[in-house]
CSV table of C-alpha atoms and ligand atoms in Angstrom, one decimal:
chain,number,residue,atom,x,y,z
X,1,MET,CA,-3.2,-30.7,-8.6
X,2,SER,CA,-2.1,-31.4,-5.1
X,3,GLU,CA,-4.2,-32.2,-2.3
X,4,GLN,CA,-6.5,-29.5,-1.1
X,5,VAL,CA,-5.2,-27.7,1.9
X,6,PRO,CA,-7.7,-27.6,4.7
X,7,LEU,CA,-8.7,-24.0,5.6
X,8,LEU,CA,-10.2,-24.8,9.0
X,9,ASP,CA,-7.7,-25.9,11.5
X,10,ASP,CA,-7.3,-26.4,15.4
X,11,SER,CA,-4.0,-24.1,15.7
X,12,GLY,CA,-5.8,-21.7,17.9
X,13,TRP,CA,-6.9,-19.1,15.4
X,14,ASP,CA,-10.4,-17.8,15.9
X,15,TRP,CA,-12.1,-18.6,12.5
X,16,GLU,CA,-13.9,-15.4,12.2
X,17,PRO,CA,-13.9,-13.5,9.9
X,18,ALA,CA,-13.9,-16.1,6.9
X,19,PRO,CA,-12.0,-15.2,3.9
X,20,ARG,CA,-14.2,-13.9,0.9
X,21,HIS,CA,-12.6,-16.0,-1.6
X,22,PRO,CA,-11.4,-19.3,-0.3
X,23,ASP,CA,-10.6,-20.9,-3.4
X,24,ALA,CA,-8.2,-18.0,-4.4
X,25,LEU,CA,-6.8,-18.0,-0.8
X,26,ARG,CA,-6.4,-22.1,-1.2
X,27,ALA,CA,-4.4,-21.6,-4.4
X,28,VAL,CA,-2.0,-19.0,-2.9
X,29,VAL,CA,-1.4,-21.2,0.2
X,30,GLU,CA,-0.7,-24.3,-1.9
X,31,ARG,CA,2.0,-22.5,-3.8
X,32,ILE,CA,3.6,-21.2,-0.7
X,33,ARG,CA,3.5,-24.7,0.8
X,34,GLU,CA,5.0,-26.2,-2.2
X,35,ASN,CA,8.1,-24.0,-2.6
X,36,ASP,CA,10.9,-23.2,-0.2
X,37,ASP,CA,12.7,-20.1,-1.7
X,38,TRP,CA,10.9,-16.9,-2.3
X,39,LEU,CA,11.4,-13.3,-3.4
X,40,ILE,CA,9.0,-10.8,-1.8
X,41,VAL,CA,8.2,-7.6,-3.8
X,42,THR,CA,5.9,-4.7,-3.4
X,43,HIS,CA,5.3,-1.3,-5.0
X,44,GLU,CA,7.4,1.7,-5.4
X,45,ARG,CA,7.3,4.4,-2.6
X,46,PRO,CA,6.1,1.6,-0.1
X,47,ASP,CA,3.4,2.7,2.2
X,48,GLY,CA,2.5,1.1,5.5
X,49,ASP,CA,0.4,-1.6,3.8
X,50,ALA,CA,3.1,-2.4,1.4
X,51,ILE,CA,5.7,-2.7,4.1
X,52,GLY,CA,3.4,-4.3,6.5
X,53,SER,CA,2.2,-7.1,4.1
X,54,ALA,CA,5.8,-7.7,2.7
X,55,PHE,CA,7.4,-8.2,6.2
X,56,ALA,CA,4.3,-10.1,7.3
X,57,MET,CA,4.8,-12.5,4.4
X,58,ALA,CA,8.5,-12.7,5.5
X,59,HIS,CA,7.5,-13.7,9.0
X,60,VAL,CA,5.1,-16.3,7.6
X,61,LEU,CA,7.9,-17.8,5.3
X,62,ALA,CA,10.4,-17.9,8.0
X,63,ALA,CA,8.0,-19.5,10.6
X,64,LEU,CA,7.5,-22.2,7.9
X,65,GLY,CA,11.3,-22.7,7.6
X,66,LYS,CA,11.4,-21.3,4.1
X,67,THR,CA,14.1,-18.8,2.8
X,68,TRP,CA,13.2,-15.3,1.6
X,69,ARG,CA,14.5,-12.0,0.4
X,70,PHE,CA,12.6,-8.8,0.1
X,71,VAL,CA,13.6,-6.4,-2.6
X,72,ALA,CA,11.9,-3.1,-2.0
X,73,GLU,CA,11.4,-0.6,-4.8
X,74,GLY,CA,12.7,2.2,-2.5
X,75,PRO,CA,14.0,2.9,1.0
X,76,ILE,CA,11.7,2.0,3.8
X,77,PRO,CA,10.6,5.4,5.3
X,78,GLU,CA,12.0,6.1,8.7
X,79,ARG,CA,8.5,6.2,10.3
X,80,PHE,CA,8.2,2.3,9.6
X,81,HIS,CA,11.6,1.4,10.9
X,82,PHE,CA,9.8,-0.1,14.0
X,83,VAL,CA,8.2,-2.9,11.7
X,84,PRO,CA,9.9,-6.1,12.7
X,85,LEU,CA,12.7,-7.2,10.1
X,86,SER,CA,12.3,-3.8,8.2
X,87,GLU,CA,16.1,-3.5,8.4
X,88,LYS,CA,16.3,-6.6,6.1
X,89,ALA,CA,14.7,-5.0,3.0
X,90,TYR,CA,17.1,-4.7,0.1
X,91,VAL,CA,17.1,-1.6,-1.9
X,92,ASP,CA,20.6,-2.0,-3.3
X,93,VAL,CA,21.4,-4.3,-6.2
X,94,ASP,CA,24.6,-5.4,-4.4
X,95,HIS,CA,22.8,-7.2,-1.6
X,96,VAL,CA,21.0,-9.7,-3.8
X,97,ASP,CA,23.2,-11.7,-6.0
X,98,ARG,CA,20.7,-14.0,-7.7
X,99,LYS,CA,17.4,-14.4,-9.5
X,100,PHE,CA,14.3,-16.0,-8.1
X,101,LYS,CA,11.9,-18.6,-9.5
X,102,HIS,CA,9.2,-18.1,-6.8
X,103,VAL,CA,7.9,-14.5,-6.2
X,104,ILE,CA,5.3,-13.1,-3.9
X,105,ALA,CA,4.1,-9.7,-4.9
X,106,VAL,CA,1.9,-7.9,-2.2
X,107,ASP,CA,-0.1,-4.7,-2.7
X,108,CYS,CA,0.9,-4.4,-6.4
X,109,ALA,CA,-1.9,-3.6,-8.8
X,110,ASP,CA,0.1,-4.5,-11.8
X,111,MET,CA,3.6,-5.8,-12.4
X,112,ALA,CA,5.1,-2.3,-13.5
X,113,ARG,CA,4.7,-1.3,-9.8
X,114,PHE,CA,7.7,-3.7,-8.9
X,115,ALA,CA,9.8,-2.6,-12.0
X,116,TYR,CA,13.1,-2.4,-10.0
X,117,ALA,CA,12.7,-6.0,-8.6
X,118,GLN,CA,12.4,-7.4,-12.2
X,119,LYS,CA,16.2,-7.8,-12.3
X,120,PHE,CA,16.0,-10.5,-9.5
X,121,ILE,CA,13.1,-12.3,-11.2
X,122,GLU,CA,13.8,-15.4,-13.6
X,123,ASP,CA,12.1,-15.3,-17.0
X,124,GLY,CA,8.9,-17.3,-16.5
X,125,ALA,CA,9.2,-17.3,-12.7
X,126,ASP,CA,6.0,-18.2,-10.7
X,127,ILE,CA,4.4,-15.1,-9.2
X,128,VAL,CA,1.9,-15.3,-6.4
X,129,ASN,CA,-0.2,-12.2,-6.5
X,130,ILE,CA,-1.8,-10.9,-3.3
X,131,ASP,CA,-3.6,-7.5,-3.6
X,132,HIS,CA,-6.7,-5.4,-3.0
X,133,HIS,CA,-6.7,-3.0,-5.9
X,134,TYR,CA,-9.8,-3.7,-8.1
X,135,THR,CA,-7.9,-2.8,-11.3
X,136,ASN,CA,-5.4,-5.7,-10.7
X,137,PRO,CA,-5.6,-7.9,-13.7
X,138,MET,CA,-4.9,-11.1,-11.6
X,139,TYR,CA,-1.4,-11.7,-13.0
X,140,GLY,CA,0.6,-14.6,-11.8
X,141,VAL,CA,0.2,-18.3,-11.3
X,142,ALA,CA,-1.9,-17.8,-8.2
X,143,ALA,CA,-3.9,-14.5,-7.7
X,144,TRP,CA,-5.9,-13.4,-4.7
X,145,VAL,CA,-7.3,-10.1,-5.3
X,146,ASP,CA,-10.1,-8.8,-3.0
X,147,ALA,CA,-10.9,-5.1,-3.6
X,148,GLU,CA,-13.4,-5.3,-0.5
X,149,ALA,CA,-10.3,-5.7,1.7
X,150,ALA,CA,-9.2,-2.6,3.4
X,151,ALA,CA,-5.6,-3.6,3.3
X,152,THR,CA,-3.4,-6.2,1.7
X,153,CYS,CA,-2.6,-7.0,5.3
X,154,GLU,CA,-6.0,-8.2,5.7
X,155,LEU,CA,-5.5,-10.9,3.1
X,156,VAL,CA,-2.0,-11.8,4.4
X,157,TYR,CA,-3.7,-12.3,7.8
X,158,HIS,CA,-5.9,-15.0,6.2
X,159,VAL,CA,-2.8,-16.4,4.4
X,160,ALA,CA,-1.0,-16.7,7.8
X,161,ARG,CA,-3.8,-18.3,9.4
X,162,ALA,CA,-4.6,-20.8,6.6
X,163,LEU,CA,-0.8,-21.8,6.8
X,164,GLN,CA,-1.2,-22.3,10.6
X,165,VAL,CA,1.5,-20.0,11.4
X,166,SER,CA,1.6,-18.8,15.0
X,167,LEU,CA,0.4,-15.3,15.6
X,168,THR,CA,3.3,-13.8,17.1
X,169,LYS,CA,3.7,-10.0,18.3
X,170,GLU,CA,6.0,-9.5,15.3
X,171,LEU,CA,3.7,-10.9,12.8
X,172,ALA,CA,0.7,-9.0,14.3
X,173,THR,CA,2.7,-5.8,14.4
X,174,CYS,CA,3.4,-6.0,10.5
X,175,LEU,CA,-0.3,-6.7,9.8
X,176,TYR,CA,-1.7,-4.1,12.2
X,177,THR,CA,0.5,-1.5,10.5
X,178,GLY,CA,-0.9,-2.1,7.1
X,179,ILE,CA,-4.5,-2.1,8.3
X,180,LEU,CA,-4.0,1.0,10.5
X,181,THR,CA,-2.5,2.9,7.7
X,182,ASP,CA,-4.8,1.9,4.8
X,183,THR,CA,-7.8,2.7,6.8
X,184,GLY,CA,-6.3,6.0,7.7
X,185,GLY,CA,-6.5,5.2,11.4
X,186,PHE,CA,-9.8,3.1,11.1
X,187,ALA,CA,-11.4,6.2,9.8
X,188,GLN,CA,-11.9,5.9,6.1
X,189,PRO,CA,-14.8,4.3,4.4
X,190,ASN,CA,-13.0,1.0,3.8
X,191,THR,CA,-13.1,0.4,7.6
X,192,THR,CA,-15.3,-2.7,8.1
X,193,ARG,CA,-16.5,-5.1,10.7
X,194,GLU,CA,-13.9,-7.6,9.5
X,195,VAL,CA,-11.2,-4.9,10.0
X,196,HIS,CA,-12.1,-4.6,13.5
X,197,GLN,CA,-12.5,-8.3,14.1
X,198,ILE,CA,-9.0,-9.0,12.7
X,199,THR,CA,-7.3,-6.1,14.5
X,200,ALA,CA,-8.9,-7.2,17.7
X,201,GLU,CA,-7.4,-10.6,17.4
X,202,LEU,CA,-4.0,-8.9,16.4
X,203,LEU,CA,-4.2,-7.0,19.8
X,204,ALA,CA,-4.3,-10.4,21.4
X,205,SER,CA,-0.7,-10.9,20.6
X,206,GLY,CA,0.4,-8.0,22.8
X,207,VAL,CA,0.5,-5.3,20.0
X,208,GLN,CA,-0.1,-2.0,21.7
X,209,PRO,CA,-2.0,0.3,19.1
X,210,TYR,CA,-0.2,3.6,20.1
X,211,ASP,CA,3.0,2.0,19.6
X,212,ILE,CA,2.2,1.7,16.0
X,213,ALA,CA,0.0,4.7,15.4
X,214,GLU,CA,2.4,7.2,16.9
X,215,PRO,CA,5.3,6.5,14.5
X,216,ALA,CA,3.1,5.3,11.6
X,217,LEU,CA,0.4,8.0,11.7
X,218,GLU,CA,1.0,10.8,14.2
X,219,SER,CA,4.7,11.6,14.3
X,220,ARG,CA,6.1,14.1,12.0
X,221,THR,CA,9.9,15.3,11.8
X,222,TRP,CA,10.5,19.1,12.2
X,223,ALA,CA,11.5,19.2,8.7
X,224,GLN,CA,8.1,17.8,7.5
X,225,MET,CA,6.4,20.3,9.7
X,226,ARG,CA,8.3,23.1,7.8
X,227,LEU,CA,7.2,21.6,4.6
X,228,LEU,CA,3.6,21.4,6.0
X,229,GLN,CA,3.9,25.1,6.6
X,230,MET,CA,5.1,26.0,3.3
X,231,ALA,CA,2.5,23.7,1.5
X,232,LEU,CA,-0.5,25.1,3.4
X,233,ASN,CA,0.6,28.5,2.0
X,234,ASN,CA,-0.4,27.4,-1.5
X,235,LEU,CA,-3.4,25.4,-0.7
X,236,THR,CA,-6.3,26.5,-2.8
X,237,VAL,CA,-10.0,25.5,-3.2
X,238,SER,CA,-12.2,25.8,-6.3
X,239,SER,CA,-14.9,28.6,-6.4
X,240,ASP,CA,-17.5,26.0,-5.8
X,241,GLY,CA,-15.6,24.4,-2.9
X,242,LYS,CA,-15.8,21.0,-4.5
X,243,TYR,CA,-12.0,20.3,-4.9
X,244,ALA,CA,-8.8,21.6,-3.3
X,245,ILE,CA,-5.3,21.3,-4.5
X,246,ILE,CA,-1.9,21.7,-2.9
X,247,TYR,CA,1.6,21.4,-4.5
X,248,VAL,CA,5.2,20.8,-3.5
X,249,THR,CA,8.1,21.9,-5.6
X,250,GLN,CA,11.7,20.6,-5.5
X,251,GLY,CA,12.7,24.1,-4.2
X,252,MET,CA,10.2,23.6,-1.2
X,253,LEU,CA,11.5,20.1,-0.4
X,254,GLU,CA,15.1,21.5,-0.3
X,255,GLY,CA,14.2,24.6,1.6
X,256,ALA,CA,12.4,22.5,4.4
X,257,GLY,CA,15.2,19.9,4.3
X,258,CYS,CA,12.9,17.2,3.2
X,259,THR,CA,13.1,14.0,1.0
X,260,ASP,CA,10.4,13.2,-1.6
X,261,ASP,CA,8.8,10.8,1.0
X,262,ASP,CA,8.2,13.5,3.4
X,263,THR,CA,5.1,14.8,1.6
X,264,GLU,CA,3.2,11.6,3.0
X,265,GLY,CA,-0.1,12.7,4.6
X,266,LEU,CA,-0.1,16.2,3.1
X,267,VAL,CA,-2.9,15.3,0.7
X,268,GLY,CA,-5.2,14.6,3.5
X,269,PHE,CA,-5.3,18.5,4.3
X,270,THR,CA,-7.1,19.0,0.8
X,271,ARG,CA,-9.8,16.5,1.7
X,272,SER,CA,-10.1,18.0,5.3
X,273,ILE,CA,-11.9,21.0,4.0
X,274,ASP,CA,-15.6,20.4,4.8
X,275,THR,CA,-17.1,21.2,1.3
X,276,VAL,CA,-14.4,19.3,-0.6
X,277,GLU,CA,-15.0,16.1,-2.5
X,278,VAL,CA,-11.8,15.7,-4.3
X,279,GLY,CA,-8.4,16.6,-3.0
X,280,ALA,CA,-5.1,16.5,-4.8
X,281,LEU,CA,-1.4,16.9,-4.1
X,282,PHE,CA,1.2,17.5,-6.9
X,283,ARG,CA,4.7,17.0,-6.0
X,284,GLU,CA,7.6,17.8,-8.6
X,285,THR,CA,10.1,15.1,-9.0
X,286,ARG,CA,13.8,15.4,-9.9
X,287,ASP,CA,13.3,14.1,-13.5
X,288,HIS,CA,10.8,16.7,-14.8
X,289,ARG,CA,7.6,14.8,-13.9
X,290,VAL,CA,4.9,15.4,-11.3
X,291,LYS,CA,3.7,12.7,-8.8
X,292,VAL,CA,0.0,13.3,-8.3
X,293,SER,CA,-2.0,11.9,-5.2
X,294,LEU,CA,-5.8,12.0,-5.3
X,295,ARG,CA,-8.3,11.4,-2.6
X,296,SER,CA,-12.0,11.7,-2.6
X,297,LYS,CA,-14.8,11.5,0.2
X,298,ARG,CA,-18.1,10.0,-1.0
X,299,TYR,CA,-18.9,9.9,-4.7
X,300,VAL,CA,-16.0,10.7,-7.2
X,301,ASP,CA,-13.8,7.7,-8.3
X,302,VAL,CA,-10.4,9.1,-8.3
X,303,SER,CA,-8.9,5.9,-9.7
X,304,LYS,CA,-10.7,6.7,-13.0
X,305,ILE,CA,-8.9,10.2,-12.9
X,306,ALA,CA,-5.4,8.5,-12.2
X,307,GLN,CA,-5.9,5.9,-14.9
X,308,ALA,CA,-6.3,8.8,-17.3
X,309,PHE,CA,-2.7,9.5,-16.6
X,310,ASP,CA,-1.6,5.9,-16.6
X,311,GLY,CA,-1.8,5.6,-12.8
X,312,GLY,CA,-4.2,3.7,-10.7
X,313,GLY,CA,-5.3,3.0,-7.1
X,314,HIS,CA,-8.7,2.8,-5.3
X,315,THR,CA,-11.9,4.6,-5.7
X,316,ARG,CA,-11.1,7.0,-2.7
X,317,ALA,CA,-7.3,7.1,-3.0
X,318,ALA,CA,-5.3,6.9,-6.1
X,319,GLY,CA,-2.2,8.4,-7.8
X,320,CYS,CA,-0.2,8.7,-10.9
X,321,THR,CA,3.1,10.3,-12.1
X,322,VAL,CA,2.8,12.8,-15.2
X,323,SER,CA,5.7,14.2,-17.4
X,324,GLY,CA,5.8,17.9,-17.7
X,325,ASP,CA,5.9,21.1,-15.8
X,326,LEU,CA,4.1,21.6,-12.6
X,327,THR,CA,1.7,24.1,-13.7
X,328,ASP,CA,0.7,22.1,-17.0
X,329,VAL,CA,0.3,19.0,-15.0
X,330,ILE,CA,-2.0,20.9,-12.4
X,331,ASP,CA,-4.1,22.1,-15.3
X,332,ALA,CA,-4.6,18.9,-17.0
X,333,VAL,CA,-5.4,16.9,-13.8
X,334,VAL,CA,-7.7,19.7,-12.6
X,335,GLU,CA,-9.5,19.6,-16.0
X,336,GLN,CA,-10.1,15.9,-15.2
X,337,ILE,CA,-11.2,16.5,-11.6
X,338,GLU,CA,-13.7,19.1,-12.7
X,339,ARG,CA,-15.1,16.7,-15.5
X,340,ALA,CA,-15.4,13.9,-12.9
X,341,LEU,CA,-17.2,16.2,-10.5
X,342,GLU,CA,-19.5,17.5,-13.4
X,343,GLU,CA,-20.3,13.7,-14.3
X,344,ALA,CA,-21.1,12.9,-10.9
X,345,LYS,CA,-23.8,15.5,-10.8
X,346,ARG,CA,-25.7,13.9,-13.6
C,401,5GP,P1,-0.5,7.8,-3.0
C,401,5GP,O1,-1.2,8.9,-3.4
C,401,5GP,O2,-0.5,7.7,-1.5
C,401,5GP,O3,0.7,7.7,-3.6
C,401,5GP,O4,-1.2,6.5,-3.6
C,401,5GP,C1,-2.6,6.2,-3.3
C,401,5GP,C2,-3.1,5.0,-3.9
C,401,5GP,O5,-2.9,5.0,-5.4
C,401,5GP,C3,-2.2,3.7,-3.4
C,401,5GP,O6,-3.1,2.7,-3.3
C,401,5GP,C4,-1.3,3.4,-4.6
C,401,5GP,O7,-0.9,2.1,-4.7
C,401,5GP,C5,-2.1,4.1,-5.9
C,401,5GP,N1,-1.1,4.6,-6.7
C,401,5GP,C6,-0.4,5.6,-6.5
C,401,5GP,N2,0.4,6.1,-7.6
C,401,5GP,C7,0.1,5.1,-8.6
C,401,5GP,C8,0.5,4.7,-9.8
C,401,5GP,O8,1.4,5.6,-10.4
C,401,5GP,N3,0.2,3.7,-10.4
C,401,5GP,C9,-0.8,2.9,-9.8
C,401,5GP,N4,-1.2,1.9,-10.5
C,401,5GP,N5,-1.3,3.0,-8.6
C,401,5GP,C10,-0.8,4.1,-7.9
C,402,MN,MN1,-2.8,-1.3,0.1
């Protein structure tokens, strides 16, 4: 084993809050120190935390004089184009011409979450796994999984600090983006004291909250608004008021002039209903499958429902993709939602 990396330092970072798993952080930091050429990967349909943590890692590696490539599983949605370096994600095979021996996976609950990037990963490559999904099986040669963290960006913040990288405005913008979006604008139950301590420090770098919140959370294209109008037309709530569902067909996406990514945020409307505990959004895909997004408020573990359909996620936000007709998938998932609500009563 190499020498232990000191976690406390005099580089000007305020050493509060402390990381919850210093040994796991140390293992991650040692791997990063020891190797100079990295592939960064994150999950399909990348969200603010996936994008923020991937580009934050890119900034950290660049600051350490290391080389990096980021192969994204899909295009970076336009609302995240303000994220520094975001033009440097590769979603096109032609732009990456080699395989990597060292890989950093951020925000990926399992290795299937970066299926596309596999073609750029050498057999037996070393994978460093940084994530906050409690279902993560701790794959990789070094794994730091902290389900208490609101966002993977919270963990990358600690990685950057332990590596004594300067907190530039660019790095802070990436980290702030992930924490802001994964806490639903500091509103979800995962919003902690640590979250506010970290974001307070990020603001010291010159980050302006509204410059990030406006594109990342508030702004919608006119096409997205048209889709919202259509989708709200089919919003339904159960007779007991405990769950609500909303769906989006390929026809609706076409009619509104939207892409698949434009459903982001729609599921929130199901959970907004005061009586609702579980909300679900169903989106038809082009290949006869249905992407399901699940949210809950206080007591139902929606990750269990998603896992019943080979998906996953967090207790209050989870998802899965299910083969079949929209109506069949809705029926099957609703059955599981009703069961989960019934079980929660006992
Ligand atoms: P969303 O509904 O916004 O797509 O996803 C909510 C949460 O569930 C995110 O943490 C996301 O990573 C996770 N999630 C969504 N779909 C899947 C899936 O198919 N498999 C797994 N393992 N997690 C998912
Ligand atoms: Mn996340």
